[in-house]
Coordinates of N, CA and C and ligand atoms in Angstrom, one line a residue:
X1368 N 120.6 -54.5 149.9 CA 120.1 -54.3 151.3 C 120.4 -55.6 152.1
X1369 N 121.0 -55.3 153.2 CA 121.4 -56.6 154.1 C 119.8 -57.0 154.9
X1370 N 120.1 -58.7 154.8 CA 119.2 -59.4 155.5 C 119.5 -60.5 156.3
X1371 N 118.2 -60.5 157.2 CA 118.7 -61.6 158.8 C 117.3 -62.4 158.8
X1372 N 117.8 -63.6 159.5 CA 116.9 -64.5 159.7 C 116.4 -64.1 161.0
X1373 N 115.0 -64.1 161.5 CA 114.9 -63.9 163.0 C 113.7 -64.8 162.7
X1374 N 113.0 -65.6 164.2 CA 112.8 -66.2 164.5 C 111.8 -65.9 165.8
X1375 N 110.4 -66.0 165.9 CA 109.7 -65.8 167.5 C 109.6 -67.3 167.9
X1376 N 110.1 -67.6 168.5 CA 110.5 -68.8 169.3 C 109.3 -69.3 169.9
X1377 N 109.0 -71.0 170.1 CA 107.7 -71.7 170.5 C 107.2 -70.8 172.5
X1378 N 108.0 -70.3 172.8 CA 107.3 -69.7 174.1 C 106.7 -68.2 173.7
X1379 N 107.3 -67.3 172.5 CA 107.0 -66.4 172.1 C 105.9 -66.4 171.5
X1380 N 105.8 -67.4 170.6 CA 104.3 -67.7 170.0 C 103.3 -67.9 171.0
X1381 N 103.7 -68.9 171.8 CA 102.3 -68.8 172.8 C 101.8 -68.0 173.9
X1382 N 102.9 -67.1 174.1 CA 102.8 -65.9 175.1 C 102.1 -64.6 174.2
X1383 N 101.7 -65.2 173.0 CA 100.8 -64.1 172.1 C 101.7 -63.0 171.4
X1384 N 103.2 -63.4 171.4 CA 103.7 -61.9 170.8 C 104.0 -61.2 169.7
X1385 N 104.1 -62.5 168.4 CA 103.9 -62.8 167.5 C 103.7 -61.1 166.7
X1386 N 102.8 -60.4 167.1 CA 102.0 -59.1 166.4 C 103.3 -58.1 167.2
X1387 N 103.3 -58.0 168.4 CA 104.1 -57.2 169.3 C 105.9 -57.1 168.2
X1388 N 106.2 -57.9 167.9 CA 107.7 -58.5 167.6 C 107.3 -58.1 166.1
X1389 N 106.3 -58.6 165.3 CA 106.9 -57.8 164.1 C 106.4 -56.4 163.9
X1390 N 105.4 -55.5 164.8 CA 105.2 -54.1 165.0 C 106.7 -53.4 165.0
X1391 N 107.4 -53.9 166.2 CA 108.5 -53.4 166.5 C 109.6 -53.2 165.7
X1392 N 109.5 -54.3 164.2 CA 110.5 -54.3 163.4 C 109.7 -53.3 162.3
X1393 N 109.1 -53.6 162.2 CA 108.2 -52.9 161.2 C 108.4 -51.1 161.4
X1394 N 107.8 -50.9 162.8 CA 108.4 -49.7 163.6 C 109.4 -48.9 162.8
X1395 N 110.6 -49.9 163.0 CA 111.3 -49.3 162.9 C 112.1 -49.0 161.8
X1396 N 111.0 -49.7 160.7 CA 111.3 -49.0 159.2 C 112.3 -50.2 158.6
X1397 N 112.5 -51.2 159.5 CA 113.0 -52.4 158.5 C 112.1 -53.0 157.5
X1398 N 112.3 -53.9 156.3 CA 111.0 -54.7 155.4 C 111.1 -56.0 155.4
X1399 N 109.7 -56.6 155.6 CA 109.5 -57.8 155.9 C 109.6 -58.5 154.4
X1400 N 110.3 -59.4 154.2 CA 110.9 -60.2 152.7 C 110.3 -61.2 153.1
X1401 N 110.0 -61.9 153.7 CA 109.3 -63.4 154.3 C 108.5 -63.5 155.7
X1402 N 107.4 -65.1 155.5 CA 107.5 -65.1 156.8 C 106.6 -65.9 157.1
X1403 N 106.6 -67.2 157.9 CA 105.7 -68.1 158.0 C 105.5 -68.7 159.3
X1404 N 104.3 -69.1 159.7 CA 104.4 -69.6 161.0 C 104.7 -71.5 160.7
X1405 N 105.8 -72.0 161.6 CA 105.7 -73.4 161.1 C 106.4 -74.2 162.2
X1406 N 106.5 -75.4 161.8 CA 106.4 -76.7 162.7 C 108.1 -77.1 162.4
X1407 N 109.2 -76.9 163.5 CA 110.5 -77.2 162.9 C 110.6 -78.8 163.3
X1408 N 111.2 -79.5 162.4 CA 111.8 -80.6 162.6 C 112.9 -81.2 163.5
X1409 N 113.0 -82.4 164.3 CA 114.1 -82.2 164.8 C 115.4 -81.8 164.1
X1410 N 115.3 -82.6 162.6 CA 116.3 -82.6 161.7 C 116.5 -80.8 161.9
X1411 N 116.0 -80.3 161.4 CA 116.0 -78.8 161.2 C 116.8 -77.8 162.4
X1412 N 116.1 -78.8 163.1 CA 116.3 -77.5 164.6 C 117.9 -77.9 164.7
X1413 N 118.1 -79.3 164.8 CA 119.6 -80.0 164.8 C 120.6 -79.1 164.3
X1414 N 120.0 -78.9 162.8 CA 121.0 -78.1 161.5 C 121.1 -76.6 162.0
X1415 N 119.6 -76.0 162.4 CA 120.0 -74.3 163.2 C 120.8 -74.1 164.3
X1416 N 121.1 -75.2 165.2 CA 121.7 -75.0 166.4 C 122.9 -75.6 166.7
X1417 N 123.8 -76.2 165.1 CA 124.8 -77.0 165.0 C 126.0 -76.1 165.9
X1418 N 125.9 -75.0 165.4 CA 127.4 -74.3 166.5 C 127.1 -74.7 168.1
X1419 N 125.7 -75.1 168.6 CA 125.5 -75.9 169.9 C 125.8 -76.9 170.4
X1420 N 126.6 -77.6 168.9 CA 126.2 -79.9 169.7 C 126.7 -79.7 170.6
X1421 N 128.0 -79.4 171.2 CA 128.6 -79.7 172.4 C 128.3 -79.2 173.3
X1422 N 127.4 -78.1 173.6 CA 127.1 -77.5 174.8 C 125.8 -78.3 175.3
X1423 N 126.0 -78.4 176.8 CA 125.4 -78.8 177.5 C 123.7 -79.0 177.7
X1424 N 123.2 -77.5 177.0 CA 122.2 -77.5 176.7 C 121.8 -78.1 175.5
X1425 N 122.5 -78.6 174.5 CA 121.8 -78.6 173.2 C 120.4 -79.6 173.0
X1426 N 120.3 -80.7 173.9 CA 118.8 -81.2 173.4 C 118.3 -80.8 174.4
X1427 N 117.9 -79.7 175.1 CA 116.9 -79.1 176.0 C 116.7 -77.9 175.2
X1428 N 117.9 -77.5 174.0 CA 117.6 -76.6 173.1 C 116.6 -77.0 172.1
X1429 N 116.9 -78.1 171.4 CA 116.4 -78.8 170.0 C 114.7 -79.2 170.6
X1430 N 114.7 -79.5 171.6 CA 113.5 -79.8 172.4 C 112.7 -79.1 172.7
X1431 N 113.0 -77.9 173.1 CA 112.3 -76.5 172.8 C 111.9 -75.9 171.8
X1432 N 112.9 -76.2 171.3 CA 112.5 -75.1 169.8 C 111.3 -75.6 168.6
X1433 N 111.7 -77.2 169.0 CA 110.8 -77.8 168.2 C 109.3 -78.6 168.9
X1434 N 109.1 -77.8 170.3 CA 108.0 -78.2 171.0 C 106.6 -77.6 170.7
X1435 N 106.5 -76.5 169.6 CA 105.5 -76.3 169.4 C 105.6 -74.9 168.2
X1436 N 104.9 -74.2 167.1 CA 104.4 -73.7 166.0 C 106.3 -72.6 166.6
X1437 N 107.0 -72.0 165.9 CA 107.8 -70.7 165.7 C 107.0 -70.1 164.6
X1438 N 107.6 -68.5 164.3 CA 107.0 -67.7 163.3 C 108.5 -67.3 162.8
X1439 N 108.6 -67.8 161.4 CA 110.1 -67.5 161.2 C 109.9 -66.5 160.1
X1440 N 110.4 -65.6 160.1 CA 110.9 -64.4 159.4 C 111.9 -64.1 158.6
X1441 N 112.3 -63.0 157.5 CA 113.1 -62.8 157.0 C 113.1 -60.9 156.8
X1442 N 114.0 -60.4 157.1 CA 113.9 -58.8 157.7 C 114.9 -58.3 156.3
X1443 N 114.8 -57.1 156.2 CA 116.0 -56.3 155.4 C 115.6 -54.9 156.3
X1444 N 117.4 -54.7 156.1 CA 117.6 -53.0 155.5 C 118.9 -52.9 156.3
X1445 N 119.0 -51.9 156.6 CA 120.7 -51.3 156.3 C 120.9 -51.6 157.8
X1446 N 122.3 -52.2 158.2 CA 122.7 -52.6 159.3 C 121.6 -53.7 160.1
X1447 N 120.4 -54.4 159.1 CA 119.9 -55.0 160.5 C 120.7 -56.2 160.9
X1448 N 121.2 -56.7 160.6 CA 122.0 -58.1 161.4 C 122.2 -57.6 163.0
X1449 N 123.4 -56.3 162.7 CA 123.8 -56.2 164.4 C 122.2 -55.0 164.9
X1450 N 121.5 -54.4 164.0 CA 120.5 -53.6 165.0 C 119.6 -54.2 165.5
X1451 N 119.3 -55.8 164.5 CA 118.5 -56.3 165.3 C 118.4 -57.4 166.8
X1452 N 120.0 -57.6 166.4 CA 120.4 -58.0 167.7 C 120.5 -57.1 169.1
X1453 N 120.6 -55.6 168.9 CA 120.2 -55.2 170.0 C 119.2 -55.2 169.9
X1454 N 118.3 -54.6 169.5 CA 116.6 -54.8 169.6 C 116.1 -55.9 170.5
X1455 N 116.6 -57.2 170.1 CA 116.5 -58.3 171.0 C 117.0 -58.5 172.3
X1456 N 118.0 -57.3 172.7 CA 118.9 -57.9 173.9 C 119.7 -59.0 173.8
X1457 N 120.3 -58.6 175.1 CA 121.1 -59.9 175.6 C 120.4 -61.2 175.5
X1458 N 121.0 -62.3 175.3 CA 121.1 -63.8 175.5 C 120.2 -64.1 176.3
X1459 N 120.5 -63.7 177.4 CA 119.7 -63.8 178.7 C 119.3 -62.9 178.9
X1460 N 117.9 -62.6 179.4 CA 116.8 -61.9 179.6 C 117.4 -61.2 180.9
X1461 N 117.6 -61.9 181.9 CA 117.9 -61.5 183.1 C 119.0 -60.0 183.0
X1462 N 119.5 -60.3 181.6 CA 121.1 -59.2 181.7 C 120.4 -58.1 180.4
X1463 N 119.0 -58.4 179.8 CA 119.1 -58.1 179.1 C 118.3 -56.6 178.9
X1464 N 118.6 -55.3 178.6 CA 118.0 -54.3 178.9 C 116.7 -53.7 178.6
X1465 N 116.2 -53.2 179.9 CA 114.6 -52.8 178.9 C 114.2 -52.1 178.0
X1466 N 113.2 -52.1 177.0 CA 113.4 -51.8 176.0 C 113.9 -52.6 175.0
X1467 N 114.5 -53.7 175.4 CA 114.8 -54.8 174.2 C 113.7 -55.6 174.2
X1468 N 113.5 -57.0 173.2 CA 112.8 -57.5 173.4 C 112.9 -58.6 174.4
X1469 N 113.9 -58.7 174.5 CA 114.3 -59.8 175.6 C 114.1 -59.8 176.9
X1470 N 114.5 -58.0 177.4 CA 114.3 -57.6 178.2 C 112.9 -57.3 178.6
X1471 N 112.1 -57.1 177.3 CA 110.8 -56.8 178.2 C 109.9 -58.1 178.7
X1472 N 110.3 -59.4 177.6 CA 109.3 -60.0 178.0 C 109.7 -61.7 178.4
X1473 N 111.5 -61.7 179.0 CA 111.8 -62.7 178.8 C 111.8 -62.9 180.2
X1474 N 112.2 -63.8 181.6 CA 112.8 -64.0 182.4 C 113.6 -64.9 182.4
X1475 N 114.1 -65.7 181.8 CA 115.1 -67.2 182.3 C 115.8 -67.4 180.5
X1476 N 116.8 -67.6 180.2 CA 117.8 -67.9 179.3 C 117.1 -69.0 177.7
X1477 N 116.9 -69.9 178.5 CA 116.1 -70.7 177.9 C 114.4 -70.3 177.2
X1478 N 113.9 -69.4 178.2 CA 113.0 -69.2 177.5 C 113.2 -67.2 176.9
X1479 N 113.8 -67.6 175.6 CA 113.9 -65.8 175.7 C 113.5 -65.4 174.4
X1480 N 112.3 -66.0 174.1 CA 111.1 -64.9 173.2 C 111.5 -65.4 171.7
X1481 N 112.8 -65.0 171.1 CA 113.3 -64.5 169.9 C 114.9 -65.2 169.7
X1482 N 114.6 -65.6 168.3 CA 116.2 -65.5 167.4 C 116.6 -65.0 166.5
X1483 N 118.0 -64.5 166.3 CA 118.3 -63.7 165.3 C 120.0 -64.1 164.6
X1484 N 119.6 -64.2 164.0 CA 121.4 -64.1 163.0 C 122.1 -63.4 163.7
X1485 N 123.2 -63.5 164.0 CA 124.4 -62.9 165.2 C 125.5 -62.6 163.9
X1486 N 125.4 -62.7 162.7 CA 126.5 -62.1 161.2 C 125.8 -62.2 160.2
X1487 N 126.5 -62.0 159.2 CA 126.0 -62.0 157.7 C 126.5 -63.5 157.0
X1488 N 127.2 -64.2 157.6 CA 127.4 -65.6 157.5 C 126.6 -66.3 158.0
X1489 N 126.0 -66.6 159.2 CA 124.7 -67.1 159.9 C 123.4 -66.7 159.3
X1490 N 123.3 -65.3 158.7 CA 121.8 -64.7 158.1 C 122.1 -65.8 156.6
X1491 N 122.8 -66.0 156.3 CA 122.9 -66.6 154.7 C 122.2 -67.9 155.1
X1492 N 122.9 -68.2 155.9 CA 123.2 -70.0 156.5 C 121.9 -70.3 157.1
X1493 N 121.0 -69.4 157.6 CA 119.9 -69.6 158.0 C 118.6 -69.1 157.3
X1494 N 118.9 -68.1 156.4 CA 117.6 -67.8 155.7 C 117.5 -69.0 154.5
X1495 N 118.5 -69.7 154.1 CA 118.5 -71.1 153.0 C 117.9 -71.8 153.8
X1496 N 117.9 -72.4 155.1 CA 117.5 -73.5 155.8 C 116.1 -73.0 156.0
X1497 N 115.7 -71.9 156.4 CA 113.9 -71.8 156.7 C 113.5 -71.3 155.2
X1498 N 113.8 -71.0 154.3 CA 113.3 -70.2 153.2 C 113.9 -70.3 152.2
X1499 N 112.7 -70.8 151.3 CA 113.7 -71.0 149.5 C 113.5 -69.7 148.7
X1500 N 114.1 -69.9 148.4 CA 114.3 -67.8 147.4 C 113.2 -67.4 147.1
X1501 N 112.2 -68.3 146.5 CA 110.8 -67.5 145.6 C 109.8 -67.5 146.7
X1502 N 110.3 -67.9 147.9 CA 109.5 -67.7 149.0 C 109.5 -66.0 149.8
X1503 N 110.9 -65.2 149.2 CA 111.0 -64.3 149.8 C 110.6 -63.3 149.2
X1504 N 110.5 -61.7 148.6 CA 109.5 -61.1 148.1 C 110.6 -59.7 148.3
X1505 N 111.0 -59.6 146.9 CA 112.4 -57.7 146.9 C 111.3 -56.6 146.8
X1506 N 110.8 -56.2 147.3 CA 109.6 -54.6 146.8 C 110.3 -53.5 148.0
X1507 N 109.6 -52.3 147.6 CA 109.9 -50.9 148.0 C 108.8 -50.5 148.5
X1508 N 108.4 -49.8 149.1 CA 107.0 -48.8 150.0 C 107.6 -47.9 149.6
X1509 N 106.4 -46.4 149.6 CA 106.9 -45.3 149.9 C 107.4 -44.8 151.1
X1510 N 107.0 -45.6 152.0 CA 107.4 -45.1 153.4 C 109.4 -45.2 153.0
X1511 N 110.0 -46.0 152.7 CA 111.1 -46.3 152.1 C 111.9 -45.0 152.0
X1512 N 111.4 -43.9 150.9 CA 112.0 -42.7 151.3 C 111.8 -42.2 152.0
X1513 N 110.7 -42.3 153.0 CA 111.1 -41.4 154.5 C 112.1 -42.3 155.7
X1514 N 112.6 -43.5 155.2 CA 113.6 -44.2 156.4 C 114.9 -44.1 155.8
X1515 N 115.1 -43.9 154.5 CA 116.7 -43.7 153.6 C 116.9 -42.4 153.1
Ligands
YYY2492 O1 122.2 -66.0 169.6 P1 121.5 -66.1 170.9 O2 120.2 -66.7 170.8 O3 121.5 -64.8 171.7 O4 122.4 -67.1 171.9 P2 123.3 -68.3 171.6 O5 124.5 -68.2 172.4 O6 123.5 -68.5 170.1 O7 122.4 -69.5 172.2 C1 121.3 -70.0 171.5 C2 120.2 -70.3 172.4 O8 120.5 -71.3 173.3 C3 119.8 -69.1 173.3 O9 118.9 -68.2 172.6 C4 119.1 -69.8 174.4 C5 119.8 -71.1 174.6 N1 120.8 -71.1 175.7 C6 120.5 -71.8 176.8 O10 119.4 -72.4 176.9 N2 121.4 -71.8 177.9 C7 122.5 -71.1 177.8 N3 123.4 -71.1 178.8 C8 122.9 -70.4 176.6 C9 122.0 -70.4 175.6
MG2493 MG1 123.1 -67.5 168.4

């Protein structure tokens, strides 16, 4: 079963949505393998956002992210990498459609709720960096046969 790192970002924690964001996943019949609320390091945030160093934003990124509690997660089931990226919307809230999460509760780029693994290369690369293996948890529900 494929799995992704997602992420409710320090403006998402304090806008209370924390419950809202994993309803939604839950919802929708994906299973939660992990999931902690915690304090990222610069070192850390540095290491999640390295495809960023050159862009313009990157320490107004690292500064953000690590300005106050994220709730970091670890999701399974079939296709979530790309379904959870729509789920989330676009990048930017502004472009991003309603009905996503971005869309519903983001307004400005910078601040946009949630992150998510964008491949199955970045879900690896990011579920190692927030989460050591015996932290994550393989079980089945019965709800399970009514989503497969
Ligand atoms: O994967 P995703 O979060 O949708 O976007 P990325 O292009 O990886 O950018 C990471 C992060 O950087 C984005 O969620 C907000 C922030 N950011 C920004 O502050 N300003 C930009 N112009 C682009 C991205
Ligand atoms: Mg990204």
């Amino acid at each position: 079963m494929e799995r992704t790192f997602l992420m409710v970002k320090p403006d998402g924690v304090s806008r209370q949505l924390i419950g809202e964001i994993v309803s939604r996943f839950e919802k929708k019949g994906f299973r939660l393998a992990g999931a902690k609320l915690m304090q990222i390091s610069d070192e850390l945030a540095k290491k999640h956002y390295a495809e960023h160093k050159e862009r313009p934003f990157f320490n107004d990124l690292v500064a953000f992210i690590t300005s106050g509690p994220v709730f970091a997660m670890v999701w399974e089931g079939e296709n979530i990498i790309a379904t959870a990226r729509q789920m989330m919307g676009k990048t930017n809230p502004a472009e991003a459609a309603p009905g996503t999460i971005r869309g519903d509760y983001g307004v400005i780029v910078s601040k946009n709720i949630i992150h998510g693994s964008d491949s199955p290369e970045s879900a690896k690369r990011e579920i190692s960096l927030f989460f050591r293996e015996d932290e994550l948890i393989s079980y089945s529900r019965p709800a399970d046969a009514s989503i497969y």
